[in-house]
CSV table of C-alpha atoms and ligand atoms in Angstrom, one decimal:
chain,number,residue,atom,x,y,z
A,1,MET,CA,3.9,101.2,106.6
A,2,LYS,CA,3.0,104.2,104.3
A,3,VAL,CA,0.1,106.5,104.7
A,4,ILE,CA,-1.3,107.9,101.5
A,5,PHE,CA,-2.7,111.5,102.1
A,6,HIS,CA,-3.2,114.7,100.2
A,7,PRO,CA,-3.9,118.1,101.9
A,8,ARG,CA,-6.8,118.5,99.6
A,9,PHE,CA,-8.7,115.8,101.5
A,10,CYS,CA,-9.2,118.4,104.2
A,11,GLU,CA,-11.2,120.5,101.8
A,12,VAL,CA,-15.0,120.6,102.5
A,13,TYR,CA,-16.3,119.4,99.1
A,14,THR,CA,-20.0,118.8,100.1
A,15,SER,CA,-22.1,119.2,103.2
A,16,ASP,CA,-22.2,115.5,104.2
A,17,PRO,CA,-20.7,113.9,107.4
A,18,ALA,CA,-17.8,112.3,105.4
A,19,ALA,CA,-16.8,115.8,104.0
A,20,ALA,CA,-17.3,117.6,107.4
A,21,PRO,CA,-14.7,120.2,108.4
A,22,GLY,CA,-12.2,118.9,111.0
A,23,ARG,CA,-12.6,115.3,110.2
A,24,MET,CA,-9.3,114.5,108.6
A,25,GLU,CA,-7.0,116.7,110.8
A,26,PRO,CA,-7.2,114.5,114.0
A,27,MET,CA,-6.3,111.4,111.9
A,28,VAL,CA,-3.3,113.2,110.3
A,29,LYS,CA,-2.2,114.3,113.8
A,30,ALA,CA,-2.5,110.8,115.2
A,31,LEU,CA,-0.5,109.3,112.3
A,32,GLU,CA,2.1,111.8,111.1
A,33,LYS,CA,4.7,111.2,113.7
A,34,GLU,CA,4.9,107.4,113.3
A,35,PHE,CA,4.2,106.8,109.7
A,36,GLU,CA,5.6,108.1,106.4
A,37,PHE,CA,3.1,110.1,104.5
A,38,ILE,CA,3.0,110.0,100.6
A,39,GLU,CA,0.9,112.2,98.3
A,40,PRO,CA,-1.1,110.5,95.5
A,41,GLU,CA,-1.8,111.6,92.0
A,42,PRO,CA,-5.4,111.8,90.8
A,43,ALA,CA,-6.8,108.6,89.2
A,44,SER,CA,-7.2,108.9,85.4
A,45,GLU,CA,-10.6,108.7,83.7
A,46,ARG,CA,-9.4,105.3,82.3
A,47,ASP,CA,-9.0,104.1,85.9
A,48,LEU,CA,-12.6,105.2,86.7
A,49,GLU,CA,-14.0,103.6,83.5
A,50,ARG,CA,-12.9,100.1,84.6
A,51,VAL,CA,-15.6,100.3,87.3
A,52,HIS,CA,-18.0,103.1,86.4
A,53,GLY,CA,-20.1,103.9,83.3
A,54,LYS,CA,-19.5,107.1,81.3
A,55,SER,CA,-22.8,108.6,82.4
A,56,HIS,CA,-21.9,108.1,86.1
A,57,ILE,CA,-18.6,109.8,85.6
A,58,GLN,CA,-20.3,112.7,83.8
A,59,TYR,CA,-22.7,113.0,86.7
A,60,VAL,CA,-19.9,113.4,89.2
A,61,LYS,CA,-18.1,115.8,86.9
A,62,ALA,CA,-21.0,118.2,87.1
A,63,ASP,CA,-19.6,119.2,90.5
A,64,PRO,CA,-15.9,120.0,89.6
A,65,LEU,CA,-14.8,120.1,93.2
A,66,VAL,CA,-16.3,116.7,94.0
A,67,TYR,CA,-14.8,115.3,90.8
A,68,GLU,CA,-11.3,116.6,91.6
A,69,ILE,CA,-11.2,115.3,95.2
A,70,GLY,CA,-12.9,112.1,94.1
A,71,CYS,CA,-10.2,111.4,91.5
A,72,LEU,CA,-7.6,112.2,94.1
A,73,ALA,CA,-9.2,109.7,96.6
A,74,ALA,CA,-9.3,107.0,93.9
A,75,GLY,CA,-5.6,107.8,93.1
A,76,GLY,CA,-4.8,107.5,96.8
A,77,ALA,CA,-6.4,104.0,96.9
A,78,ILE,CA,-4.5,103.0,93.7
A,79,LEU,CA,-1.2,104.1,95.3
A,80,ALA,CA,-2.0,102.2,98.4
A,81,GLY,CA,-2.8,99.1,96.3
A,82,GLU,CA,0.3,99.4,94.2
A,83,LEU,CA,2.6,99.8,97.2
A,84,ALA,CA,0.9,96.7,98.9
A,85,PHE,CA,1.5,94.7,95.7
A,86,ASP,CA,5.2,95.6,95.9
A,87,GLY,CA,5.3,94.3,99.4
A,88,GLN,CA,4.8,97.5,101.3
A,89,PRO,CA,1.6,97.6,103.4
A,90,ALA,CA,-0.2,100.9,103.0
A,91,PHE,CA,-3.2,102.9,104.2
A,92,GLY,CA,-5.2,105.4,102.1
A,93,LEU,CA,-6.2,108.2,104.4
A,94,ILE,CA,-8.6,109.5,101.8
A,95,ARG,CA,-12.1,111.0,101.3
A,96,PRO,CA,-14.7,110.8,99.8
A,97,PRO,CA,-15.3,107.2,100.8
A,98,GLY,CA,-16.2,104.7,98.0
A,99,HIS,CA,-17.9,101.6,99.1
A,100,HIS,CA,-21.5,102.9,98.3
A,101,ALA,CA,-20.4,103.8,94.7
A,102,SER,CA,-21.8,101.2,92.2
A,103,PRO,CA,-20.9,101.1,88.5
A,104,HIS,CA,-23.8,103.4,87.5
A,105,SER,CA,-24.9,105.1,90.7
A,106,CYS,CA,-23.7,106.2,94.1
A,107,TRP,CA,-25.1,107.4,97.5
A,108,GLY,CA,-24.0,107.4,101.1
A,109,PHE,CA,-21.3,110.2,100.7
A,110,CYS,CA,-19.5,108.1,98.0
A,111,TYR,CA,-18.8,109.0,94.3
A,112,PHE,CA,-16.2,106.6,92.9
A,113,ASN,CA,-15.5,103.1,94.4
A,114,ASN,CA,-11.9,103.6,95.4
A,115,ILE,CA,-11.3,99.9,96.4
A,116,ALA,CA,-12.9,98.5,93.3
A,117,ILE,CA,-11.0,100.9,91.0
A,118,THR,CA,-7.8,99.8,92.6
A,119,ILE,CA,-8.5,96.1,92.3
A,120,LYS,CA,-9.6,96.4,88.6
A,121,ARG,CA,-6.4,98.4,87.9
A,122,LEU,CA,-4.1,95.8,89.5
A,123,MET,CA,-6.0,93.2,87.5
A,124,ASN,CA,-5.6,95.2,84.3
A,125,GLU,CA,-1.9,95.4,84.9
A,126,GLU,CA,-1.8,91.6,85.4
A,127,LYS,CA,-0.4,92.0,88.8
A,128,ILE,CA,-3.2,90.1,90.6
A,129,LYS,CA,-5.9,87.7,89.4
A,130,SER,CA,-8.0,87.7,92.7
A,131,ALA,CA,-8.6,89.7,95.8
A,132,LEU,CA,-10.3,89.6,99.2
A,133,VAL,CA,-12.2,92.6,100.3
A,134,LEU,CA,-12.9,92.9,104.0
A,135,ASP,CA,-15.3,95.8,104.7
A,136,PHE,CA,-15.6,96.4,108.5
A,137,ASP,CA,-17.6,99.7,108.1
A,138,LEU,CA,-20.9,99.8,109.9
A,139,HIS,CA,-22.7,99.9,106.5
A,140,TYR,CA,-22.8,97.2,103.8
A,141,GLY,CA,-20.7,98.3,100.8
A,142,ASP,CA,-23.3,97.7,98.2
A,143,GLY,CA,-21.2,99.5,95.6
A,144,THR,CA,-18.3,97.1,96.0
A,145,ALA,CA,-20.6,94.1,96.2
A,146,ASN,CA,-22.4,95.3,93.0
A,147,THR,CA,-19.2,95.8,91.2
A,148,PHE,CA,-18.0,92.3,91.8
A,149,ASN,CA,-21.3,90.6,91.9
A,150,GLY,CA,-20.9,87.1,90.4
A,151,SER,CA,-17.1,87.3,90.3
A,152,LYS,CA,-15.2,84.2,91.3
A,153,GLU,CA,-12.0,86.3,91.6
A,154,VAL,CA,-13.1,88.9,94.1
A,155,SER,CA,-14.6,87.9,97.4
A,156,TYR,CA,-16.5,90.6,99.4
A,157,PHE,CA,-17.1,90.2,103.1
A,158,HIS,CA,-19.0,92.5,105.3
A,159,PRO,CA,-19.3,91.1,108.9
A,160,GLU,CA,-22.5,92.1,110.5
A,161,GLY,CA,-22.4,90.4,114.0
A,162,THR,CA,-24.4,92.4,116.5
A,163,SER,CA,-22.2,91.7,119.5
A,164,GLN,CA,-18.6,92.6,119.7
A,165,GLN,CA,-17.5,88.9,119.9
A,166,SER,CA,-19.8,87.7,117.0
A,167,PHE,CA,-18.6,90.5,114.9
A,168,LEU,CA,-14.9,89.7,115.5
A,169,ASN,CA,-15.6,86.0,114.9
A,170,GLU,CA,-17.1,86.9,111.5
A,171,VAL,CA,-14.0,88.9,110.6
A,172,GLN,CA,-11.8,85.9,111.4
A,173,THR,CA,-14.1,83.5,109.4
A,174,SER,CA,-13.9,85.9,106.4
A,175,LEU,CA,-10.2,85.8,106.4
A,176,GLN,CA,-10.2,82.0,106.4
A,177,THR,CA,-12.2,81.8,103.2
A,178,GLU,CA,-11.4,78.9,100.9
A,179,ASN,CA,-11.4,81.2,98.0
A,180,SER,CA,-7.9,82.2,96.9
A,181,PHE,CA,-6.7,85.8,96.8
A,182,ASP,CA,-3.6,87.7,95.7
A,183,ILE,CA,-4.1,90.7,97.9
A,184,ILE,CA,-6.3,91.8,100.8
A,185,ALA,CA,-8.1,95.1,100.5
A,186,VAL,CA,-9.7,96.5,103.6
A,187,SER,CA,-12.6,99.0,103.5
A,188,ALA,CA,-11.8,100.5,106.9
A,189,GLY,CA,-14.8,102.3,108.2
A,190,PHE,CA,-14.7,103.3,111.9
A,191,ASP,CA,-18.4,104.1,112.4
A,192,ARG,CA,-19.0,100.8,114.2
A,193,HIS,CA,-16.9,102.1,117.2
A,194,GLU,CA,-18.6,102.3,120.6
A,195,GLU,CA,-18.5,106.1,120.5
A,196,ASP,CA,-19.6,106.4,116.9
A,197,TRP,CA,-22.9,105.6,115.1
A,198,GLY,CA,-22.7,101.8,115.5
A,199,GLY,CA,-21.8,101.7,119.2
A,200,LEU,CA,-20.1,98.3,119.1
A,201,LEU,CA,-16.3,98.0,118.7
A,202,LYS,CA,-13.6,99.2,121.1
A,203,THR,CA,-10.4,101.0,119.8
A,204,GLU,CA,-8.3,97.9,120.5
A,205,ASP,CA,-10.6,95.8,118.3
A,206,TYR,CA,-9.2,97.6,115.3
A,207,LEU,CA,-5.7,96.7,116.4
A,208,THR,CA,-6.8,93.0,116.5
A,209,ILE,CA,-8.5,93.2,113.1
A,210,GLY,CA,-5.3,94.8,111.6
A,211,ARG,CA,-3.2,92.0,113.0
A,212,TRP,CA,-5.5,89.4,111.7
A,213,VAL,CA,-5.4,90.9,108.2
A,214,LYS,CA,-1.6,91.1,108.4
A,215,GLU,CA,-1.4,87.4,109.5
A,216,ALA,CA,-3.8,86.2,106.8
A,217,SER,CA,-1.9,88.1,104.1
A,218,LEU,CA,1.4,86.6,105.2
A,219,GLU,CA,-0.1,83.1,105.1
A,220,ARG,CA,-2.0,83.5,101.9
A,221,CYS,CA,-0.8,86.2,99.6
A,222,LEU,CA,2.8,87.2,100.3
A,223,GLY,CA,1.9,89.8,102.8
A,224,ARG,CA,0.1,92.0,100.3
A,225,ARG,CA,-2.4,94.1,102.2
A,226,PHE,CA,-3.8,97.7,102.2
A,227,GLY,CA,-6.7,99.6,103.7
A,228,VAL,CA,-8.6,102.7,102.7
A,229,LEU,CA,-10.7,104.9,104.9
A,230,GLU,CA,-14.5,104.6,104.5
A,231,GLY,CA,-16.8,105.9,107.3
A,232,GLY,CA,-16.2,107.1,110.8
A,233,TYR,CA,-17.8,110.3,112.1
A,234,ASN,CA,-16.9,111.0,115.7
A,235,HIS,CA,-13.9,113.3,115.2
A,236,SER,CA,-12.8,112.9,118.7
A,237,VAL,CA,-12.1,109.1,118.4
A,238,LEU,CA,-11.2,108.7,114.7
A,239,GLY,CA,-7.5,109.5,115.3
A,240,ARG,CA,-6.9,106.7,117.8
A,241,ASN,CA,-9.1,104.2,116.0
A,242,VAL,CA,-7.4,104.6,112.7
A,243,LYS,CA,-4.0,104.5,114.4
A,244,SER,CA,-4.9,101.3,116.2
A,245,PHE,CA,-5.9,99.6,113.0
A,246,ILE,CA,-2.8,100.7,111.1
A,247,GLN,CA,-0.5,99.6,113.9
A,248,GLY,CA,-2.1,96.1,113.8
A,249,LEU,CA,-1.8,96.0,110.0
A,250,SER,CA,1.8,97.1,110.0
A,251,GLU,CA,3.4,95.4,113.0
B,301,ZN,ZN1,-20.4,103.6,107.1
């Protein structure tokens, strides 16, 4: 299991909660002893253009720091996806998050859609034809859904059960979709944790979800699976939550 991380993700590039100081460090601390860390290269403008319009890219470029870190985050997701395709499960410990970034707009602390850019690149390289996106963040990933709206190849699932059990049931049902997929990409947001904004899931639930993703990938797509960080704002529990998910995903 590889963790994709760059020290620049610790930079405070805006004043939103995803960019808050001290958010990444506890996750690095929780993971660095057990997992191998790899540094990504920034995504190229060509990578961005497979998902985003030129005017959106120009809009983000107007803030050079956000653009630089945003390209690095997308590059981190790409590296996680490429490793996963090669049979090595991986997790992109990246920010800014991406699931609220649509082709021509963005909001919710997102700029570029890291997961969508990765899937489009793997498709462009003719490595995959289809993908399943499981988004367990508290918030609906409208950017990812918009990017793949009407696509038969990419299935986007955002479980919304309001009890712990119904939420987990929905996660399982999503992974049992009849649609075929060549890789599983997880938008891993930890803001649904009982001590975060959503107040629902326990730390061990992320281990369970990680295991289910791993099992589904072994059954359906040669074990190809990766995750990328989306939300999660309580710095005191993020480390153990992300570790729990990655352990399940990797075991
Ligand atoms: Zn969220």
